[in-house]
XYZ file of C-alpha atoms in Angstrom:
662
model
C 125.741 98.214 39.792
C 126.149 95.782 42.574
C 127.782 98.280 44.683
C 125.179 100.569 44.031
C 122.414 98.307 45.311
C 124.206 97.532 48.358
C 124.915 101.262 48.934
C 121.134 101.928 48.591
C 120.144 99.088 50.995
C 122.446 100.160 53.553
C 121.411 103.905 53.495
C 117.681 102.575 53.648
C 118.414 100.348 56.647
C 120.156 103.052 58.451
C 117.355 105.373 57.887
C 114.777 102.987 59.151
C 116.959 102.314 62.261
C 117.270 105.952 63.056
C 113.283 106.398 62.719
C 113.084 103.253 64.953
C 115.324 104.538 67.783
C 113.592 108.176 67.615
C 110.372 106.508 67.951
C 111.485 104.307 70.755
C 112.946 107.258 72.606
C 109.743 109.021 72.200
C 107.683 106.295 73.749
C 107.709 106.141 77.608
C 108.991 103.088 79.248
C 106.243 101.200 81.012
C 105.925 102.788 84.455
C 107.346 106.065 83.701
C 105.483 109.016 84.183
C 104.479 111.164 81.033
C 105.630 114.592 81.450
C 105.698 117.966 79.401
C 107.680 121.239 79.454
C 106.292 124.530 80.691
C 106.254 126.747 77.563
C 104.963 130.242 76.403
C 101.811 130.030 74.447
C 98.344 131.459 73.574
C 95.396 130.243 75.329
C 91.812 130.874 74.063
C 88.952 129.817 76.462
C 85.540 129.332 74.584
C 82.270 127.948 75.447
C 81.055 125.134 72.864
C 77.367 124.387 72.221
C 75.268 122.682 69.528
C 72.085 123.962 68.128
C 69.806 123.797 64.932
C 69.957 126.141 62.171
C 66.573 127.702 61.216
C 65.425 130.934 59.307
C 64.944 133.994 61.150
C 61.465 134.605 59.332
C 59.360 131.526 58.817
C 55.589 131.780 57.862
C 53.012 129.021 57.812
C 50.837 130.057 54.788
C 47.121 129.298 55.661
C 44.153 130.615 53.617
C 41.860 133.154 55.599
C 38.486 131.691 53.624
C 37.932 128.154 52.579
C 37.801 126.921 49.156
C 39.277 124.495 46.357
C 42.962 125.422 45.165
C 42.533 126.649 41.622
C 46.228 127.398 41.138
C 49.343 126.158 43.022
C 52.410 127.637 40.741
C 55.173 127.063 43.287
C 56.677 123.526 44.866
C 59.226 122.635 47.511
C 62.432 124.566 47.025
C 61.103 127.153 44.641
C 62.340 130.583 45.346
C 59.662 133.212 45.113
C 59.695 137.118 44.931
C 57.737 139.626 47.135
C 54.267 139.561 45.744
C 54.262 136.968 43.408
C 51.423 134.489 43.503
C 51.822 131.462 46.019
C 48.209 129.989 45.770
C 44.831 130.914 44.269
C 41.478 129.456 45.238
C 38.506 128.895 43.114
C 36.510 131.895 42.998
C 33.513 131.161 40.723
C 31.000 131.012 43.705
C 32.411 134.525 44.977
C 32.317 135.872 41.671
C 28.622 134.985 41.207
C 27.755 136.072 44.717
C 29.591 139.541 43.739
C 27.267 139.991 40.753
C 23.998 139.542 42.850
C 25.443 142.075 45.521
C 26.095 144.518 42.770
C 22.564 144.172 41.518
C 21.149 144.232 45.044
C 23.327 147.788 45.331
C 21.946 149.298 42.112
C 18.300 148.051 42.973
C 18.805 149.854 46.491
C 20.079 152.989 44.803
C 16.816 153.266 42.600
C 14.752 152.785 45.686
C 16.496 155.599 47.740
C 16.247 157.922 44.585
C 12.417 157.358 44.531
C 11.862 157.622 48.301
C 14.119 160.743 48.210
C 11.933 162.370 45.620
C 8.810 161.478 47.406
C 10.020 162.757 50.703
C 11.299 166.231 49.098
C 7.793 166.672 47.532
C 5.941 165.889 50.480
C 7.901 168.073 52.931
C 7.137 171.042 50.471
C 3.273 170.157 50.425
C 3.305 169.799 54.263
C 4.837 173.525 54.638
C 2.059 174.738 52.515
C -0.351 172.666 54.810
C -1.661 170.639 51.768
C -1.075 166.907 53.277
C -1.491 165.702 56.881
C 1.485 165.117 59.315
C 0.984 161.150 58.880
C 1.506 161.344 54.912
C 4.653 163.435 55.710
C 5.902 160.997 58.323
C 5.329 158.119 56.245
C 7.470 159.643 53.372
C 10.435 160.383 55.792
C 10.266 156.737 57.092
C 10.546 155.357 53.693
C 13.433 157.435 52.792
C 15.299 156.404 55.720
C 14.589 152.671 55.025
C 15.814 153.086 51.465
C 18.935 154.688 52.931
C 19.524 151.852 55.173
C 18.899 149.260 52.366
C 21.557 150.928 50.182
C 24.060 150.640 53.232
C 23.416 146.985 53.858
C 23.568 146.228 50.093
C 27.012 148.049 49.994
C 28.472 146.113 52.940
C 27.329 143.002 51.610
C 29.163 143.760 48.369
C 32.428 144.819 50.210
C 32.422 141.549 52.456
C 32.174 139.605 49.186
C 34.759 141.689 47.399
C 37.107 140.957 50.346
C 36.683 137.515 50.262
C 37.338 137.574 46.543
C 40.755 139.441 47.213
C 41.619 136.647 49.716
C 41.555 133.816 47.318
C 45.038 134.767 46.090
C 47.951 134.444 48.371
C 50.845 136.530 47.545
C 54.524 136.077 48.937
C 54.928 138.763 51.874
C 58.784 138.865 51.063
C 61.407 136.952 49.066
C 61.288 133.629 50.259
C 61.979 129.980 49.361
C 59.167 127.357 49.730
C 60.114 124.890 52.543
C 56.906 122.486 52.557
C 53.753 122.054 50.506
C 51.619 119.416 52.132
C 48.553 120.370 49.761
C 47.858 119.453 45.938
C 46.107 121.159 43.157
C 42.274 120.678 43.595
C 42.309 120.037 47.312
C 39.682 121.670 49.441
C 41.075 123.725 52.331
C 39.559 125.370 55.304
C 40.014 129.094 56.164
C 41.841 130.288 59.256
C 38.629 131.398 60.754
C 37.417 127.752 61.220
C 37.756 125.865 64.435
C 41.187 124.102 63.306
C 42.939 127.464 62.385
C 42.883 126.562 58.831
C 44.665 124.132 56.608
C 48.420 124.762 56.244
C 49.107 125.256 52.296
C 52.809 125.815 52.672
C 55.727 126.911 54.740
C 57.831 129.677 53.376
C 61.152 131.158 54.856
C 63.872 133.889 53.999
C 66.936 131.565 53.870
C 69.256 134.686 53.439
C 68.623 135.368 57.013
C 69.341 132.394 59.236
C 69.780 131.921 63.072
C 70.961 129.326 65.292
C 68.729 128.191 68.393
C 71.141 126.870 70.986
C 70.853 125.500 74.521
C 73.654 126.882 76.586
C 74.499 124.703 80.035
C 73.758 126.939 83.035
C 77.264 126.652 84.002
C 78.260 128.619 81.162
C 75.486 131.299 80.776
C 77.050 133.540 83.064
C 79.956 134.098 81.066
C 77.888 135.183 78.116
C 76.732 138.697 77.013
C 74.547 139.348 73.876
C 76.486 141.173 71.176
C 79.399 138.622 71.519
C 80.711 137.258 68.107
C 80.310 133.417 67.732
C 82.151 130.899 65.316
C 79.668 128.708 63.610
C 80.696 125.398 61.957
C 78.243 123.066 60.342
C 78.632 119.119 60.668
C 76.914 118.754 57.312
C 79.512 120.932 55.367
C 83.240 119.855 56.505
C 85.479 122.904 56.780
C 82.840 125.518 56.543
C 83.404 128.220 59.145
C 80.953 131.087 59.581
C 80.661 133.989 61.963
C 77.591 134.907 63.906
C 76.372 137.329 66.723
C 74.806 136.277 69.967
C 71.460 137.998 69.958
C 69.412 136.916 72.651
C 69.684 134.688 75.679
C 66.696 133.643 77.419
C 65.815 134.772 81.075
C 64.186 131.447 82.229
C 66.074 128.277 82.276
C 64.608 125.050 80.536
C 65.502 121.456 80.527
C 66.348 120.013 77.201
C 67.923 116.267 76.644
C 68.124 116.191 80.438
C 70.308 119.230 80.923
C 69.122 122.420 82.525
C 70.275 125.512 80.582
C 69.153 128.599 78.651
C 67.874 128.915 75.237
C 70.321 131.604 73.166
C 69.686 132.817 69.613
C 72.737 133.471 67.283
C 72.349 135.371 64.045
C 74.583 134.279 61.243
C 76.206 137.087 59.578
C 76.851 135.611 55.961
C 74.924 132.696 54.798
C 76.727 129.896 52.815
C 74.152 128.798 49.955
C 74.974 125.169 50.939
C 73.336 125.813 54.366
C 69.696 124.473 54.859
C 67.435 124.708 57.792
C 67.396 121.970 60.119
C 71.217 121.185 60.033
C 73.198 120.882 62.941
C 75.747 123.789 63.945
C 78.385 123.667 66.550
C 78.884 127.002 68.211
C 82.234 128.281 69.468
C 81.931 131.215 71.840
C 85.052 133.026 72.896
C 85.044 134.191 76.553
C 88.579 134.858 77.381
C 92.022 134.901 75.733
C 95.674 135.624 76.504
C 98.740 135.576 74.655
C 102.419 134.423 75.075
C 101.960 133.127 78.833
C 103.323 130.254 80.548
C 101.039 127.141 80.280
C 101.219 123.359 81.092
C 98.742 120.639 79.742
C 95.416 120.655 81.589
C 96.118 117.309 82.660
C 99.245 118.497 84.751
C 97.254 120.539 87.103
C 95.662 118.841 90.111
C 93.238 120.275 92.625
C 92.677 119.281 96.089
C 90.279 121.160 98.351
C 90.059 124.192 96.100
C 94.106 124.457 95.902
C 95.810 123.765 92.576
C 99.310 121.932 92.180
C 101.571 120.335 89.773
C 104.240 117.793 90.155
C 107.729 119.295 88.983
C 110.501 116.871 87.980
C 113.649 116.975 89.805
C 116.631 114.766 89.794
C 115.517 112.589 92.799
C 111.884 112.494 91.639
C 108.738 114.836 91.614
C 108.221 117.781 93.694
C 104.675 118.794 94.638
C 104.331 122.511 94.018
C 101.315 124.965 94.562
C 100.354 126.963 91.462
C 98.098 129.932 90.704
C 96.074 128.977 87.509
C 94.701 131.884 85.098
C 92.568 131.232 81.921
C 92.346 127.446 80.700
C 90.771 125.702 77.622
C 90.303 122.025 77.167
C 93.876 121.554 76.556
C 96.143 123.874 78.312
C 96.033 126.180 81.624
C 97.758 129.417 82.020
C 100.130 129.475 85.229
C 100.381 132.615 86.691
C 102.744 131.883 89.433
C 104.602 128.771 90.841
C 106.409 127.687 87.633
C 109.154 128.763 85.282
C 109.395 128.495 81.499
C 111.648 125.093 80.813
C 110.642 123.215 83.909
C 109.041 119.692 83.360
C 105.852 118.861 84.909
C 103.975 115.391 85.266
C 101.098 114.763 83.249
C 99.553 112.245 85.715
C 100.238 111.495 89.453
C 103.317 110.077 90.243
C 103.238 106.333 91.412
C 104.786 107.284 94.734
C 101.815 109.665 95.321
C 98.929 107.367 94.204
C 96.610 106.122 97.173
C 98.381 108.311 99.720
C 96.121 109.962 102.277
C 95.530 113.693 101.169
C 98.062 116.288 102.325
C 96.868 119.573 103.520
C 97.929 122.449 101.253
C 98.578 125.792 103.167
C 96.363 128.627 102.762
C 94.618 129.536 99.484
C 95.439 128.897 95.842
C 98.969 129.404 95.041
C 100.422 129.437 98.688
C 103.366 127.270 99.474
C 102.481 123.805 100.545
C 103.505 122.644 103.957
C 106.176 119.899 103.717
C 104.556 116.408 104.183
C 105.998 114.949 107.539
C 106.277 111.186 107.766
C 104.763 109.567 111.119
C 105.320 106.273 112.942
C 104.863 102.936 111.498
C 102.853 99.921 112.803
C 104.535 97.608 114.765
C 104.321 94.654 112.426
C 107.089 96.001 110.168
C 110.135 93.955 110.597
C 113.022 96.198 112.381
C 115.465 95.642 109.265
C 112.900 96.902 106.792
C 113.217 100.767 106.968
C 110.812 102.455 104.944
C 111.948 105.070 102.913
C 110.016 107.926 101.247
C 108.151 106.690 98.086
C 109.234 103.169 98.596
C 106.531 101.729 100.627
C 102.990 100.769 100.262
C 99.741 100.996 102.603
C 97.669 97.841 103.116
C 94.007 98.660 104.320
C 93.176 95.761 106.432
C 89.306 96.264 106.236
C 89.039 96.715 102.474
C 91.984 94.543 101.398
C 93.252 97.308 98.805
C 96.605 98.265 98.411
C 97.900 101.808 97.670
C 101.317 103.691 97.451
C 102.739 104.885 100.552
C 105.086 107.787 101.270
C 103.991 109.914 104.226
C 100.886 109.550 106.495
C 98.097 111.874 107.508
C 98.610 113.671 110.854
C 95.223 112.092 112.042
C 96.168 109.348 114.531
C 92.733 107.487 113.902
C 94.058 106.017 110.472
C 96.678 103.903 111.955
C 94.425 101.616 113.468
C 93.192 100.191 110.194
C 96.653 100.093 108.400
C 99.485 97.835 108.353
C 102.776 98.281 106.271
C 105.086 96.123 104.546
C 108.091 96.937 102.360
C 107.874 97.038 98.554
C 110.436 98.504 96.150
C 107.754 99.251 93.515
C 104.039 99.387 93.758
C 101.925 96.501 92.634
C 100.694 96.832 89.009
C 97.094 97.894 88.477
C 94.774 95.708 86.702
C 92.114 96.771 83.994
C 88.561 97.039 85.672
C 87.097 98.069 82.315
C 88.310 97.362 78.612
C 86.978 99.002 75.567
C 88.287 98.030 72.077
C 87.547 99.659 68.860
C 83.943 100.590 70.073
C 81.729 102.611 67.871
C 78.172 103.752 68.173
C 76.337 104.509 65.077
C 72.709 106.163 64.783
C 71.152 106.288 61.176
C 68.608 109.231 60.684
C 67.147 108.902 57.410
C 69.879 108.272 54.904
C 72.540 110.110 57.227
C 75.004 108.116 59.455
C 75.885 109.734 62.646
C 78.770 108.404 64.665
C 78.393 109.223 68.511
C 81.417 107.199 69.016
C 84.244 106.396 66.504
C 86.484 103.444 67.072
C 87.252 104.027 70.683
C 89.683 102.134 72.778
C 90.160 102.661 76.499
C 91.365 100.941 79.660
C 90.135 102.055 83.124
C 92.296 100.702 86.032
C 90.841 99.483 89.295
C 90.906 102.276 91.837
C 91.355 105.051 89.221
C 89.397 108.356 89.533
C 89.002 109.704 85.855
C 87.190 112.530 84.276
C 85.614 112.183 80.744
C 85.509 115.866 79.301
C 84.278 117.307 76.282
C 81.823 119.844 74.791
C 78.105 119.214 74.300
C 77.583 116.740 71.613
C 81.114 115.256 71.694
C 79.815 111.731 72.569
C 80.951 111.682 76.209
C 77.424 110.616 77.663
C 77.102 108.195 74.812
C 80.271 106.617 75.962
C 79.244 106.703 79.634
C 75.720 104.962 78.790
C 77.518 102.265 76.944
C 80.175 101.749 79.790
C 77.156 101.666 82.193
C 75.341 98.939 80.317
C 72.579 101.459 79.677
C 73.123 100.952 75.785
C 75.032 98.702 73.488
C 77.898 99.517 70.937
C 77.280 99.174 67.147
C 80.960 97.524 66.910
C 83.625 96.673 69.001
C 84.014 94.871 72.361
C 83.594 95.866 75.958
C 84.819 93.920 79.222
C 83.809 94.900 82.692
C 85.486 93.186 85.799
C 86.212 90.286 83.395
C 82.899 89.790 81.976
C 82.168 90.581 78.112
C 79.216 92.801 78.082
C 79.049 94.188 74.539
C 76.732 91.072 73.407
C 75.018 90.429 76.820
C 71.260 89.950 76.717
C 69.072 92.683 78.385
C 68.660 90.428 81.683
C 72.291 90.210 81.893
C 72.771 93.736 81.677
C 70.326 94.488 84.228
C 72.205 92.100 86.484
C 75.410 93.656 85.840
C 74.231 97.188 86.309
C 72.643 96.167 89.697
C 75.842 94.332 91.079
C 78.884 95.987 89.635
C 77.784 99.642 88.605
C 76.770 102.576 90.545
C 75.273 105.614 89.101
C 74.850 109.186 89.890
C 72.873 111.428 87.603
C 72.448 115.204 87.229
C 68.833 115.095 88.286
C 69.456 112.764 91.337
C 66.492 110.461 90.049
C 65.056 109.996 93.528
C 61.502 108.487 94.094
C 59.662 111.496 95.619
C 57.448 109.421 97.451
C 59.940 107.352 99.208
C 62.149 108.447 102.150
C 65.878 108.805 101.751
C 66.432 105.374 103.471
C 63.988 103.675 101.152
C 65.429 105.246 98.200
C 68.705 104.206 99.033
C 67.613 100.614 99.668
C 66.092 100.254 96.225
C 69.282 98.538 94.300
C 69.232 95.897 97.368
C 65.678 95.203 96.741
C 66.394 94.400 93.264
C 69.268 92.451 94.200
C 67.209 90.057 96.410
C 68.379 91.130 99.914
C 66.332 90.686 102.970
C 64.819 93.713 104.734
C 67.256 93.797 107.791
C 70.349 93.645 105.737
C 69.130 96.262 103.344
C 68.428 98.625 106.262
C 71.708 98.225 107.991
C 73.738 98.662 104.535
C 71.751 101.550 103.605
C 72.162 103.347 106.765
C 76.092 102.496 106.469
C 76.049 104.128 103.085
C 74.124 107.354 104.354
C 76.714 107.766 107.325
C 79.570 107.429 104.612
C 78.115 110.634 102.692
C 77.012 112.443 106.117
C 73.382 112.005 105.485
C 72.422 109.401 108.346
C 70.352 112.293 110.220
C 68.226 112.661 106.943
C 67.299 108.875 106.559
C 63.383 109.595 107.150
C 63.215 112.723 105.191
C 61.600 112.784 101.764
C 63.666 114.147 98.808
C 61.327 117.300 98.612
C 62.544 118.134 102.166
C 66.170 118.079 101.215
C 68.376 120.804 99.449
C 69.892 119.853 96.005
C 73.243 119.054 97.661
C 71.668 116.731 100.024
C 69.558 114.817 97.443
C 72.721 114.585 95.366
C 74.511 113.067 98.563
C 71.554 110.628 98.952
C 71.911 109.541 95.229
C 75.594 108.933 96.042
C 74.822 106.751 98.896
C 72.490 104.756 96.623
C 75.175 104.219 93.998
C 77.419 102.819 96.732
C 75.156 100.677 98.743
C 75.746 97.371 96.496
C 79.605 97.992 96.804
C 79.785 98.546 92.924
C 82.956 97.974 91.124
C 82.812 101.443 89.367
C 80.580 104.589 89.875
C 79.501 106.548 86.966
C 78.578 110.106 87.584
C 77.163 112.106 84.793
C 77.224 115.899 85.288
C 76.896 115.493 89.054
C 77.117 119.127 89.830
C 75.104 120.492 86.748
C 71.912 121.246 88.893
C 73.920 122.560 91.921
C 75.193 125.983 93.008
C 78.950 126.317 93.074
C 79.381 125.983 96.680
C 77.329 122.702 96.874
C 79.006 121.573 93.692
C 82.481 121.925 95.338
C 81.246 119.733 98.378
C 79.813 116.905 96.105
C 83.398 117.090 94.290
C 85.208 116.878 97.551
C 82.991 113.911 98.438
C 84.022 112.223 95.127
C 87.768 112.878 95.915
C 87.319 111.441 99.460
C 85.652 108.314 97.843
C 88.604 108.006 95.413
C 91.115 108.264 98.209
C 89.456 104.999 99.663
C 90.218 103.147 96.575
C 87.155 103.291 94.642
C 86.882 103.370 90.721
C 85.081 106.598 89.540
C 84.390 107.881 85.989
C 83.182 111.454 86.263
C 81.547 113.050 83.010
C 81.813 116.762 82.657
C 82.003 119.394 80.062
C 83.731 121.915 82.608
C 87.693 121.861 82.736
C 87.726 123.066 86.357
C 85.589 120.186 87.454
C 87.946 117.663 85.489
C 90.925 119.131 87.165
C 90.176 117.306 90.450
C 90.709 113.921 88.792
C 94.237 112.439 88.388
C 93.501 111.342 84.718
C 91.393 113.174 82.119
C 89.912 111.783 78.829
C 89.064 114.181 76.370
C 86.215 113.391 73.863
C 85.979 115.362 70.632
C 83.529 114.321 67.679
C 83.022 110.792 69.214
C 86.752 110.075 69.616
C 89.483 110.623 72.065
C 91.209 113.656 71.401
C 94.690 112.885 69.523
C 96.488 115.749 71.087
C 96.197 114.429 74.495
C 98.902 112.108 75.717
C 97.931 108.588 74.775
C 98.439 107.325 78.282
C 96.298 110.108 79.821
C 93.685 109.401 77.188
C 93.479 105.976 78.003
C 94.868 104.589 74.767
C 96.009 101.020 74.968
C 99.753 100.795 75.081
C 101.593 97.535 74.149
């Protein structure tokens, strides 16, 4: 028995030791670059959007005449067949009025018969010249008056009978009662009144449902009517339905601060659990490929419109141009430049970070020209020979440190740099630290988690993108990081200051001194000049006029807008307005810049210019967080954080996703 126990303990210990070794091997060593294999897979690119579910046919039931409700046989949620009674008004007064009108019609008929007999008799007597013309004309007039009286009485009777028919309201189709704001015995006004009548109830056909969605303008050109749509409902986990894209509005509208187009999706088969007003998540397939070479999206980098990856070699990493095809939020198809089985970096290698941008020859996919090392400053000791990938650059003006391997061919850059030898780059410090942050909204009895237990680090000098579909929580994350909102749970540290429990006054000071914002809609004050708009953050900071003017002009020069300083926003193009907004974000020398869909209101060419400006600012060592739903825009950043359903996506590499590693 003792031997069995010892053997069992030994086997268990060996098993757990093996598991530990595997787990340890799977975890990258601190400082290592996370990698992935180039492999064949299927890629499906789809557009995601959110919308509200509603009935295709919904009717507000209002009586055409006023009166008191005598019968109200239905209530909220009742299913009603076509031509069944919905509501009946009290018809006692109308019934009495009808009896009076019937009596008037009968009396008018008797008068008409008498006038007709008199007229025919006088006509015969007048023909025989036995009565005068005057008597004949009087009888003819009496006959005409009697005819008119009968017609008036009949019209009055018809009017009363029509009102009587409108006292009962019947179901126009098979329907369900959605609302019923009135009660039995209540007096209601008719639709002919000044207020369009009292709403008795709202009915709808719940067997025919649609989704009214808002499609971002960047995605709408990829859609056509008739496309099949996958519909998921947040309130019913696991439920998936199919729909058909019926219509796309020709005119753009702004909803929740985002310009886009209204779209209507017809749901094919309705699940009985679906109710009007529920939120639907739409997944619209746009393109797909099967069994193609692919790499994680985070492995593809973009510079001036060119795409490249870092391929692992024995001596390090080789920067290689690639041609990219279809991509989704996780993987990108590689049409040229890689072979199956090669290993690529999922983040920029340490020796490449902070290096001046190197030109890539030609267009997307052409072979890059090799980087060429140039002269080193005279302050480097003679014995210290710089090796590629083993040095660093110190910017004397900005006192920031970055990796050095090869320099730009532009000789102007060397006036501001000195070099020193370092075998390894200095460790980066976390500028932003989020720990278990959640943001919860409560609507009625429902709890909505816009952010769900998010842990994230942003290092000093990083250029990151937060990517995810509409409604994923990425804007909520930016608002909390930017001190525009507070978390429900969790802690946030920004530049050494705990901000999750700061007062509104403290948050305002932090926003002014440490954070720069760039919004989709620019948010420039229309009555101020560009220079005055850029000066605004410094006014709140209490700086004097001369200092404000000089700093604002310097910021405008940085973004190439110094010649538009006296213009007003209405005199600028969209791209120029966004450049002015970026200058405003930079003017107080913030620790971090948050850009929320900065190209959402710009055309593609202007958007590329703005992204190039952000990339340039990043190479100067500024910390930038870019929020977008477009994978192609996110591809310009060395690090991407994917948000889904309020969480950092699990399938993204933890180091890339910003998860804390001990």
